[in-house]
C-alpha cells in the first residue's frame, strides 16, 4: 500500500464513519438513497414516487462533480442507488467503475430531444450509463426593463462599456469560458491550451464590467433585487423560477450561441436496490416526473423529454416552443482533459483576482 | 494515593482528549499532508502543489488578501469591542449587566449564513443603507457596498466584536477595582491609569480574543463568499475552488497546510499572551 493510498484510506475511514453515523438514523434497506442536485430535493417531485412505491427517498445534495465523487469515495459500496451528474462527467463515474449500464429498452429514449441525448458522454463502450433528464443554457440572463433585449443578442455586449457595473458573472469556469470562446468564434468542443490567452482577454474585459462573480443563489438574488441587470452565464435556470414575481427577467440566446448544460441520472453498480433505482429513473423520465423536475422549487430547467406534462404557462416561461431554434445555436460544455481543466480553472482564478 | 495510582488516574483523565485529538486532528492532518504531495493526475510524490502557490501570482494573492482582510477585521473588532466591554463592565449597573451581555451575544443566535445574507440585503444597492442615504439627500447615486471587501469586513466585524467583547469583558471583570484606586492615589489621571495599569493588565484578554478572531476569520469561507461578491479570492475560497468540480483534494490539502502554517505563525506571535498559566 502506498503512502498516498494509506492517506486516502485514513481520511476515507474517518469521514465514512461520520457519514455512516449521520445516515444511520434515517436510512433503511428499503429506502432509496439518491445523491442529487438541489432540484431533486423538492417534495413535489419526490412525494408522488414515494407514495406510489411505499418507499422513502433519502437525498443528499451536492454541487460540483468533484464534490459528488468525493462523497462517493468516502461512502461504502451500496450506500447510494442513483446519482445526478453533469452529462459531460458521466465518463468520470464510469472510469471509476461506479455506474451500472442502463437498459435503454426500459427507458423513454425516443421522447428525448435528440440534441440533448449527449451520447458522446452518456454512452461509453456502447453501453448507456447516463440518461439526460434536464437541460438549459448558460447564456445571458437579464432584466428586460433595465437592459435592451436587442443588446442581449450578441456576446459582444458583455465586453463593451454599455452595461459596465451592471453585470454579474456566474461563478463556474467551464460554461463562462465556453461563452468567452464563442465570443471569439471558437467551438467549445475544440478548445486547446493555445486558445487560453485570447479567452483570458475576453474574461478580463467581462470582469472589468462586472459588479460580482456570483454562485447560484447570489446570481438569482442579484438579478431579482436589481443589484445587477445582466448575468453572464445565466439562463432559464435563474429567471424561470422567479418569472411570476419578476416577469421582466428573461434570457437570450445570442447570435454566437449559448452553452448547453445538461444533467443526467445514473444508477450505481453497487446499488442494493437496483429495481427501485430503475423505477426512480423511469419516474423522473415520465411526462409527470419531467414536468415536476423542470419546475422544481430550487431551479427550473428544460425537461429532456419532449413529452413532459407541462402546462401552457410553464411552457411559455421555459420558452418550450423556441427550443429547436435555441438548440441549433447551442454548443456543449467544454470537456477539457485533466491538464487543460486545471489550466482553465487557474485562468478563472486569475480573472477573479484581476483588479 | 501512590504515585502509580495518581499516574494512572492522570492518564485515564487525559486519554479521551488524546484519542479525540488523534482521531480528529492528528490522523486527518497526516492524511492531508500525505495527499498534498501526490498531485492529482501526477505520477507520484511531488511538491508541485506547494510550488504552484509560490509561482502562481493569483494563488499568492489569495493569501495576501486573506491576511489583509483578517488584520483589518481584527484591529477594527478590538477597537470597537474594548470600549463596549468597558462600558458593560464598569458603566452598566450590575443588575443590567446580565441583560446587556445577553443582548451582546444575540447575533450568535442567528444562523451564520442567514446573517451574511441579511447583511447583503442591508448593503445592497436598494438596501437599507443606500435607500436611507438617498432619501436623506446625502448621496445622489447608490454606493457600491455589497459585493466588496468592505462588505466582507462589516460581516466579520459584526460577528467578532461580540466574541472579543466577551473575552475582554471577562478580563476586565477579573481586575480588582483597587488597581484604579491605587493608581489614582498615586496621582495618575484616569487616562494614565488606563494606559499604564488597566490596558497592560487586560492585554492577555485582548490577545486571546484577537488570536481567536484571526484564526476564525482567516479560515472562514461563508462571509467572503456571500458578502465579497467573489471580486477577490481569499484562501478558503481558493481551497474550495480546488474541490468543487475537479475534486482536486491534493491541491486543496497543500493550500490548507499553507494556511495552517500562517495560523501557526500567528500563534507564535501571540504565544507570549496565550500561554496557560500553571499554578
XYZ file of C-alpha atoms in Angstrom:
634
model
C 0.000 0.000 0.000
C 1.458 3.373 -0.974
C 1.574 6.298 1.399
C -0.959 8.064 -0.781
C -3.480 5.241 -0.670
C -2.903 4.914 3.075
C -3.680 8.609 3.459
C -6.807 8.287 1.358
C -7.936 5.337 3.453
C -7.228 7.199 6.681
C -9.259 10.183 5.517
C -11.930 7.979 3.989
C -12.295 5.840 7.103
C -12.736 8.887 9.326
C -15.306 10.507 7.061
C -17.078 7.232 6.252
C -17.534 6.613 9.960
C -19.039 10.070 10.360
C -21.204 9.680 7.247
C -22.463 6.295 8.408
C -23.148 7.793 11.818
C -25.133 10.578 10.189
C -27.137 8.336 7.868
C -27.802 5.618 10.427
C -30.775 7.406 11.828
C -32.549 7.935 8.551
C -31.738 5.167 6.076
C -33.100 1.651 5.901
C -32.647 -1.181 3.404
C -35.973 -0.363 1.747
C -35.052 3.285 1.196
C -33.685 4.732 -1.987
C -30.531 6.775 -1.422
C -30.008 9.448 -4.021
C -27.006 11.708 -4.470
C -28.566 14.670 -6.197
C -28.615 18.321 -7.108
C -30.979 20.559 -5.206
C -33.793 20.326 -7.771
C -34.337 16.690 -6.795
C -34.914 17.551 -3.153
C -38.275 19.183 -3.931
C -41.040 17.265 -2.076
C -43.381 17.935 -5.011
C -41.057 15.806 -7.108
C -40.333 13.030 -4.612
C -43.627 12.541 -2.800
C -45.652 11.071 -5.693
C -42.905 8.477 -6.221
C -42.635 7.715 -2.512
C -46.405 7.345 -2.168
C -46.732 5.160 -5.246
C -43.965 2.804 -4.154
C -44.263 2.971 -0.378
C -40.637 3.988 -0.101
C -38.612 6.835 1.345
C -36.159 8.626 -0.924
C -33.190 9.889 1.090
C -31.464 12.668 -0.797
C -28.062 14.167 -0.246
C -27.438 17.353 -2.184
C -24.088 18.335 -3.620
C -22.725 20.919 -6.034
C -19.975 20.083 -8.496
C -18.935 16.682 -9.763
C -15.741 16.778 -7.721
C -17.702 17.179 -4.503
C -20.095 14.381 -5.538
C -17.300 11.967 -6.353
C -15.632 12.816 -3.035
C -18.821 11.854 -1.171
C -18.886 8.536 -3.034
C -15.217 7.841 -2.234
C -15.979 8.416 1.415
C -19.007 6.104 1.373
C -19.344 2.346 1.495
C -20.235 0.455 -1.720
C -24.007 0.180 -1.834
C -24.654 3.332 0.177
C -26.059 5.086 -2.899
C -28.547 3.973 -5.523
C -28.786 6.831 -8.019
C -26.827 9.967 -8.805
C -27.402 13.193 -10.695
C -24.304 14.242 -12.586
C -23.261 16.711 -15.285
C -23.791 14.787 -18.527
C -20.227 15.544 -19.639
C -18.939 13.970 -16.414
C -20.680 10.604 -16.776
C -17.424 9.110 -18.149
C -15.632 10.171 -14.922
C -18.010 7.937 -12.978
C -17.669 5.113 -15.496
C -13.858 5.297 -15.319
C -14.125 4.801 -11.570
C -16.356 1.776 -12.061
C -19.257 3.422 -10.245
C -22.161 3.106 -12.649
C -24.402 0.337 -13.904
C -25.401 0.300 -17.584
C -28.994 1.426 -18.034
C -31.498 -0.685 -20.005
C -32.379 1.582 -22.938
C -35.376 -0.585 -23.841
C -36.969 0.269 -20.487
C -36.396 3.999 -20.809
C -38.249 6.525 -22.987
C -35.239 7.293 -25.174
C -37.404 8.231 -28.153
C -39.038 11.063 -26.174
C -35.757 12.885 -25.564
C -34.819 15.929 -27.613
C -32.159 14.404 -29.927
C -29.705 17.266 -29.266
C -29.585 16.576 -25.538
C -29.073 12.818 -25.562
C -25.357 13.598 -25.260
C -24.374 10.094 -26.335
C -20.724 11.153 -26.592
C -20.737 11.370 -22.793
C -23.612 9.234 -21.616
C -22.703 6.178 -23.688
C -19.344 4.538 -23.002
C -18.136 1.496 -24.967
C -21.584 1.096 -26.453
C -23.351 0.998 -23.088
C -25.603 3.741 -21.774
C -24.569 4.848 -18.283
C -26.491 8.089 -18.054
C -29.771 9.487 -19.296
C -30.232 13.228 -19.722
C -33.092 14.400 -17.554
C -32.909 18.194 -17.712
C -31.053 20.816 -19.679
C -30.782 24.511 -20.313
C -28.375 27.208 -21.314
C -25.576 29.191 -19.809
C -26.155 32.335 -21.741
C -27.230 35.904 -20.948
C -29.886 36.387 -18.273
C -31.174 39.907 -17.968
C -33.836 42.262 -16.722
C -35.600 43.494 -19.839
C -36.928 46.604 -18.104
C -33.336 47.728 -17.496
C -31.367 46.167 -20.339
C -32.270 46.417 -24.010
C -33.213 42.929 -25.272
C -31.665 43.808 -28.639
C -28.302 44.371 -26.947
C -28.532 40.895 -25.459
C -28.481 39.264 -28.877
C -24.684 39.398 -29.048
C -21.999 38.273 -26.606
C -20.079 41.428 -27.532
C -22.313 43.356 -25.126
C -20.566 41.627 -22.228
C -17.196 43.140 -23.083
C -18.444 46.580 -24.138
C -18.924 49.559 -21.834
C -22.696 49.980 -22.028
C -23.544 47.787 -19.047
C -20.385 48.350 -17.028
C -21.078 47.847 -13.324
C -24.486 46.311 -14.045
C -23.223 42.826 -14.820
C -22.649 39.750 -12.655
C -20.749 36.680 -13.789
C -21.939 33.197 -12.807
C -19.112 31.610 -10.844
C -18.489 28.445 -12.832
C -15.480 28.462 -15.067
C -16.480 25.882 -17.699
C -19.642 27.484 -19.120
C -18.362 31.047 -18.913
C -15.084 30.053 -20.559
C -17.291 28.383 -23.182
C -19.152 31.653 -23.695
C -15.880 33.588 -23.922
C -14.681 31.080 -26.519
C -17.850 31.532 -28.565
C -17.419 35.300 -28.354
C -14.159 34.944 -30.281
C -15.548 32.404 -32.698
C -14.120 29.223 -31.123
C -16.031 25.994 -30.730
C -16.402 24.825 -27.166
C -15.519 21.258 -28.085
C -12.279 22.184 -29.804
C -10.593 24.341 -27.194
C -6.889 23.872 -26.607
C -4.290 25.492 -24.398
C -3.378 27.770 -27.287
C -6.833 29.378 -27.062
C -6.470 30.369 -23.426
C -4.681 33.731 -23.877
C -7.453 35.013 -26.169
C -10.118 33.674 -23.807
C -8.348 35.348 -20.904
C -8.577 38.656 -22.701
C -12.358 38.290 -23.056
C -12.771 37.179 -19.436
C -10.710 40.095 -18.181
C -12.928 42.539 -20.065
C -16.046 40.846 -18.655
C -14.611 41.064 -15.144
C -13.845 44.757 -15.597
C -17.548 45.265 -16.342
C -18.782 43.046 -13.535
C -20.024 44.021 -10.137
C -19.687 40.498 -8.762
C -18.881 36.901 -9.588
C -21.801 35.029 -8.092
C -22.826 31.493 -7.177
C -26.278 30.080 -7.955
C -28.163 31.701 -5.073
C -26.325 35.007 -5.318
C -26.943 35.084 -9.081
C -30.682 34.797 -8.557
C -30.582 37.320 -5.709
C -28.533 39.819 -7.721
C -30.949 39.753 -10.653
C -34.083 39.616 -8.522
C -33.095 42.528 -6.283
C -31.892 44.698 -9.146
C -28.309 44.652 -7.886
C -27.354 43.808 -11.478
C -29.277 43.867 -14.739
C -27.297 41.285 -16.693
C -25.990 37.865 -15.668
C -23.229 36.259 -17.714
C -23.871 32.521 -17.685
C -27.477 32.976 -16.625
C -30.421 31.404 -18.367
C -33.788 29.871 -17.663
C -32.318 28.216 -14.546
C -32.104 31.692 -12.985
C -35.058 33.505 -14.488
C -37.830 30.926 -14.983
C -38.373 30.002 -11.349
C -38.975 33.617 -10.362
C -40.689 34.684 -13.571
C -44.075 35.118 -11.879
C -42.680 37.547 -9.296
C -40.289 39.178 -11.772
C -41.825 38.981 -15.249
C -39.104 41.298 -16.564
C -36.427 38.663 -16.079
C -35.593 36.889 -19.300
C -32.741 35.238 -21.172
C -31.448 35.415 -24.720
C -29.589 33.006 -26.953
C -27.111 35.372 -28.654
C -26.221 35.048 -32.305
C -22.864 33.493 -31.379
C -24.716 30.799 -29.431
C -25.017 29.630 -25.842
C -23.509 26.845 -23.768
C -25.806 23.869 -23.334
C -25.825 22.431 -19.833
C -27.385 19.095 -19.162
C -27.705 16.863 -16.162
C -28.018 13.099 -16.266
C -29.239 10.363 -13.996
C -27.036 7.340 -13.392
C -27.505 4.150 -11.379
C -24.794 2.845 -9.074
C -23.261 -0.540 -9.898
C -23.220 -1.414 -6.194
C -26.802 -0.335 -5.512
C -28.640 -2.786 -3.273
C -31.934 -1.624 -4.683
C -31.455 -1.628 -8.447
C -35.060 -2.377 -9.305
C -36.253 0.599 -7.299
C -33.404 2.730 -8.667
C -34.573 1.952 -12.202
C -38.166 2.705 -11.190
C -36.993 6.060 -9.873
C -35.217 6.865 -13.131
C -38.310 5.791 -15.081
C -40.447 8.027 -12.870
C -38.159 11.031 -13.374
C -38.216 10.430 -17.133
C -42.015 10.044 -17.229
C -44.066 13.007 -18.503
C -45.217 13.819 -14.943
C -41.774 13.409 -13.396
C -40.224 15.535 -16.121
C -42.711 18.330 -15.547
C -42.126 18.313 -11.793
C -38.344 18.226 -12.228
C -38.430 21.007 -14.816
C -40.337 23.265 -12.412
C -38.559 22.256 -9.211
C -38.566 24.868 -6.479
C -34.754 25.006 -6.466
C -34.373 25.916 -10.128
C -36.286 25.462 -13.334
C -34.844 23.973 -16.490
C -35.974 22.410 -19.723
C -37.112 18.804 -19.392
C -35.059 16.456 -21.570
C -38.266 14.767 -22.680
C -40.366 16.475 -25.313
C -43.393 14.737 -23.728
C -43.086 16.488 -20.352
C -46.538 17.253 -18.950
C -46.028 20.982 -18.586
C -48.974 23.350 -18.786
C -49.052 26.207 -21.284
C -47.903 28.798 -18.798
C -44.916 26.700 -17.750
C -44.039 26.046 -21.383
C -44.201 29.765 -22.121
C -41.889 30.591 -19.213
C -39.409 27.945 -20.359
C -39.839 29.064 -23.989
C -40.573 25.487 -24.913
C -41.630 26.268 -28.486
C -38.350 28.048 -29.237
C -36.159 25.141 -28.172
C -35.477 23.737 -31.659
C -34.075 27.100 -32.711
C -32.128 27.539 -29.440
C -30.650 24.059 -29.669
C -29.363 24.746 -33.180
C -27.226 27.579 -31.794
C -26.175 25.865 -28.581
C -22.778 24.286 -28.066
C -21.933 21.703 -25.408
C -19.957 22.375 -22.236
C -16.217 22.362 -22.798
C -14.989 18.916 -21.782
C -11.273 19.537 -21.229
C -8.587 16.997 -20.442
C -7.352 16.850 -16.865
C -4.421 19.124 -17.665
C -6.455 21.656 -19.642
C -9.158 21.615 -16.966
C -6.584 22.650 -14.363
C -5.318 25.425 -16.648
C -8.868 26.650 -17.227
C -9.521 26.757 -13.507
C -6.292 28.687 -12.955
C -7.358 31.078 -15.695
C -10.631 31.586 -13.829
C -8.694 32.266 -10.619
C -6.622 34.885 -12.429
C -9.803 36.516 -13.734
C -11.330 36.787 -10.280
C -8.130 38.165 -8.777
C -7.744 40.730 -11.565
C -8.456 44.241 -10.317
C -2.570 7.876 46.889
C 0.554 6.251 45.490
C 2.431 7.931 42.642
C 1.492 4.963 40.418
C -2.228 5.401 41.116
C -2.002 9.122 40.542
C -0.256 8.495 37.255
C -2.931 6.000 36.121
C -5.709 8.420 37.062
C -3.884 11.153 35.200
C -3.591 9.051 32.047
C -7.204 7.920 32.323
C -8.251 11.553 32.548
C -6.343 12.723 29.509
C -6.849 9.641 27.315
C -10.259 10.694 25.918
C -8.833 14.069 24.940
C -5.762 12.440 23.409
C -7.874 9.975 21.427
C -10.125 12.793 20.262
C -7.136 14.838 19.126
C -5.590 11.795 17.459
C -8.777 10.840 15.592
C -9.979 14.286 14.618
C -6.771 16.269 14.245
C -3.544 14.243 14.090
C -4.685 11.476 11.720
C -6.664 13.755 9.367
C -3.731 16.170 9.325
C -1.339 13.340 8.500
C -3.666 12.164 5.734
C -3.917 15.707 4.390
C -0.130 16.133 4.444
C 0.386 12.903 2.510
C -2.387 13.650 -0.015
C -0.865 17.097 -0.611
C 2.359 15.657 -2.014
C 0.667 13.349 -4.509
C -0.765 15.778 -7.084
C -3.984 14.853 -8.874
C -3.199 13.110 -12.144
C 0.511 13.046 -11.272
C 2.829 10.049 -11.350
C 3.894 10.110 -7.724
C 5.491 12.170 -4.990
C 5.855 15.824 -5.906
C 5.907 19.219 -4.242
C 4.186 20.765 -7.269
C 1.119 21.731 -5.263
C 3.278 23.785 -2.911
C 5.286 25.133 -5.823
C 2.202 26.494 -7.584
C 1.344 28.558 -4.525
C 4.616 30.441 -4.777
C 4.761 30.651 -8.578
C 1.135 31.464 -9.433
C 0.504 35.127 -8.509
C -3.254 34.622 -8.179
C -2.696 31.936 -5.526
C -0.216 34.098 -3.644
C -2.652 36.994 -3.923
C -5.317 34.926 -2.163
C -3.024 34.646 0.854
C -2.183 38.348 0.940
C -5.900 39.144 0.565
C -6.696 36.828 3.469
C -4.049 38.352 5.716
C -5.083 41.908 4.850
C -8.791 41.270 5.462
C -8.146 39.346 8.661
C -5.788 42.011 10.010
C -8.285 44.789 9.260
C -11.114 42.803 10.878
C -9.054 42.021 13.954
C -7.936 45.619 14.514
C -11.410 47.123 13.974
C -13.038 44.466 16.151
C -10.611 45.133 19.027
C -11.072 48.888 18.750
C -14.856 48.518 18.900
C -15.032 45.698 21.414
C -12.779 47.213 24.076
C -14.891 50.280 24.858
C -18.012 48.148 24.558
C -16.653 45.665 27.091
C -15.515 48.556 29.307
C -19.000 50.046 29.315
C -20.515 46.652 30.104
C -18.071 46.009 32.938
C -17.866 49.422 34.597
C -20.665 51.695 33.388
C -23.738 49.475 33.094
C -25.268 48.915 36.549
C -24.625 45.420 37.880
C -28.316 44.435 37.730
C -28.443 45.233 33.991
C -25.162 43.577 33.077
C -26.677 40.139 32.553
C -29.266 41.528 30.143
C -26.644 43.631 28.384
C -24.440 40.569 27.928
C -27.370 38.612 26.571
C -28.061 41.376 24.073
C -24.387 41.400 23.155
C -24.449 37.733 22.195
C -27.821 37.952 20.453
C -26.268 37.902 16.952
C -24.812 34.458 17.756
C -28.349 33.092 17.920
C -28.869 33.630 14.201
C -27.501 31.273 11.592
C -24.177 32.466 10.246
C -25.353 32.037 6.655
C -28.660 33.811 7.252
C -26.819 36.680 8.957
C -24.498 37.061 5.978
C -27.397 37.146 3.517
C -29.160 39.652 5.768
C -26.111 41.910 5.545
C -26.143 41.500 1.779
C -29.684 42.868 1.699
C -28.783 45.718 4.054
C -25.776 46.716 1.955
C -27.382 46.155 -1.457
C -27.952 48.903 -3.981
C -31.592 49.068 -2.877
C -30.807 48.100 0.691
C -31.490 49.920 3.931
C -28.293 51.992 3.937
C -28.411 53.182 0.345
C -32.153 53.884 0.498
C -31.771 55.906 3.692
C -28.828 57.910 2.387
C -30.631 58.615 -0.885
C -33.780 59.750 0.903
C -31.762 61.975 3.220
C -30.097 63.511 0.198
C -26.651 62.536 1.461
C -25.878 60.780 -1.822
C -27.254 61.044 -5.338
C -26.165 57.609 -6.581
C -26.257 54.368 -4.590
C -22.926 53.411 -3.042
C -21.338 50.130 -4.028
C -21.314 48.459 -0.616
C -22.388 44.878 -1.275
C -20.009 42.555 -3.086
C -16.930 44.389 -1.874
C -14.139 43.823 0.619
C -15.826 46.414 2.816
C -18.926 44.208 2.970
C -16.809 41.226 3.979
C -15.153 43.275 6.712
C -18.529 44.514 8.006
C -19.909 40.963 8.132
C -16.862 39.723 10.000
C -16.710 42.655 12.408
C -20.378 42.269 13.327
C -19.631 38.730 14.449
C -16.223 39.144 16.039
C -16.947 42.286 18.026
C -19.276 40.138 20.118
C -16.671 37.444 20.584
C -13.997 39.946 21.567
C -16.362 41.801 23.863
C -16.932 38.632 25.832
C -13.236 37.803 26.215
C -12.272 41.368 27.135
C -15.269 41.736 29.468
C -14.244 38.567 31.329
C -10.741 40.009 31.668
C -11.936 43.391 32.887
C -14.245 41.862 35.491
C -11.325 39.950 36.979
C -9.452 43.167 37.672
C -9.697 44.407 41.226
C -11.075 47.984 41.464
C -8.155 48.593 43.822
C -5.779 48.895 40.858
C -7.557 52.010 39.638
C -7.877 53.375 43.154
C -4.169 52.822 43.828
C -3.209 54.497 40.569
C -5.430 57.475 41.411
C -3.935 57.670 44.922
C -0.511 57.853 43.346
C -1.612 60.813 41.235
C -2.399 59.138 37.932
C -5.056 60.711 35.768
C -7.818 58.361 34.514
C -6.058 58.259 31.138
C -2.694 57.432 32.718
C -4.361 54.845 34.909
C -5.863 53.209 31.835
C -2.725 53.395 29.694
C -0.230 52.229 32.323
C -2.300 49.935 34.546
C -5.580 48.691 33.073
C -4.558 48.207 29.451
C -1.410 46.163 30.221
C -3.393 44.006 32.629
C -6.131 43.341 30.055
C -3.714 42.705 27.217
C -3.898 38.905 27.626
C -7.680 39.046 27.179
C -7.302 41.246 24.125
C -4.692 38.956 22.610
C -6.730 35.809 23.234
C -9.730 37.427 21.540
C -7.603 38.827 18.724
C -5.987 35.463 18.104
C -9.390 33.726 18.029
C -10.654 36.393 15.662
C -7.642 35.937 13.407
C -7.943 32.142 13.331
C -11.693 32.072 12.753
C -11.690 34.866 10.179
C -8.781 33.626 8.086
C -10.387 30.196 7.751
C -13.913 31.398 7.056
C -15.479 30.661 3.689
C -19.080 31.823 4.100
C -18.668 35.542 4.779
C -16.301 36.440 1.928
C -18.210 34.175 -0.436
C -21.583 35.783 0.259
C -20.616 39.375 1.001
C -17.421 39.786 -1.003
C -19.107 39.017 -4.306
C -16.084 36.958 -5.354
C -14.409 40.101 -6.567
C -11.266 38.799 -4.966
C -10.425 35.352 -3.655
C -9.397 34.603 -0.098
C -7.638 31.380 0.839
C -10.739 29.393 1.915
C -12.423 30.261 -1.388
C -9.332 29.207 -3.325
C -9.269 25.923 -1.403
C -12.955 25.267 -2.082
C -12.435 26.043 -5.739
C -9.973 23.143 -5.995
C -12.649 20.740 -4.785
C -15.888 21.993 -6.424
C -15.748 20.482 -9.890
C -12.303 18.960 -10.183
C -12.184 17.236 -6.812
C -8.509 18.142 -6.541
C -8.030 17.244 -2.899
C -4.282 17.177 -3.322
C -4.069 20.841 -4.256
C -6.696 21.761 -1.650
C -4.694 19.911 1.020
C -1.476 21.731 0.140
C -3.203 25.107 0.290
C -4.835 24.167 3.606
C -1.491 23.238 5.100
C -0.009 26.543 3.942
C -2.920 28.317 5.634
C -2.258 26.320 8.796
C 1.370 27.438 8.729
C 0.214 31.063 8.704
C -2.119 30.411 11.640
C 0.746 28.697 13.487
C 2.952 31.735 12.889
C 0.170 33.943 14.252
C 0.045 31.706 17.303
C 3.772 32.101 17.902
C 3.415 35.859 17.506
C 0.770 35.867 20.238
C 2.210 32.981 22.290
C 3.512 35.264 25.000
C -0.070 36.200 25.873
C -1.741 32.904 25.003
C 0.187 30.592 27.339
C -1.824 28.900 30.031
C -0.520 29.911 33.418
C 0.224 26.986 35.685
C -0.403 27.256 39.392
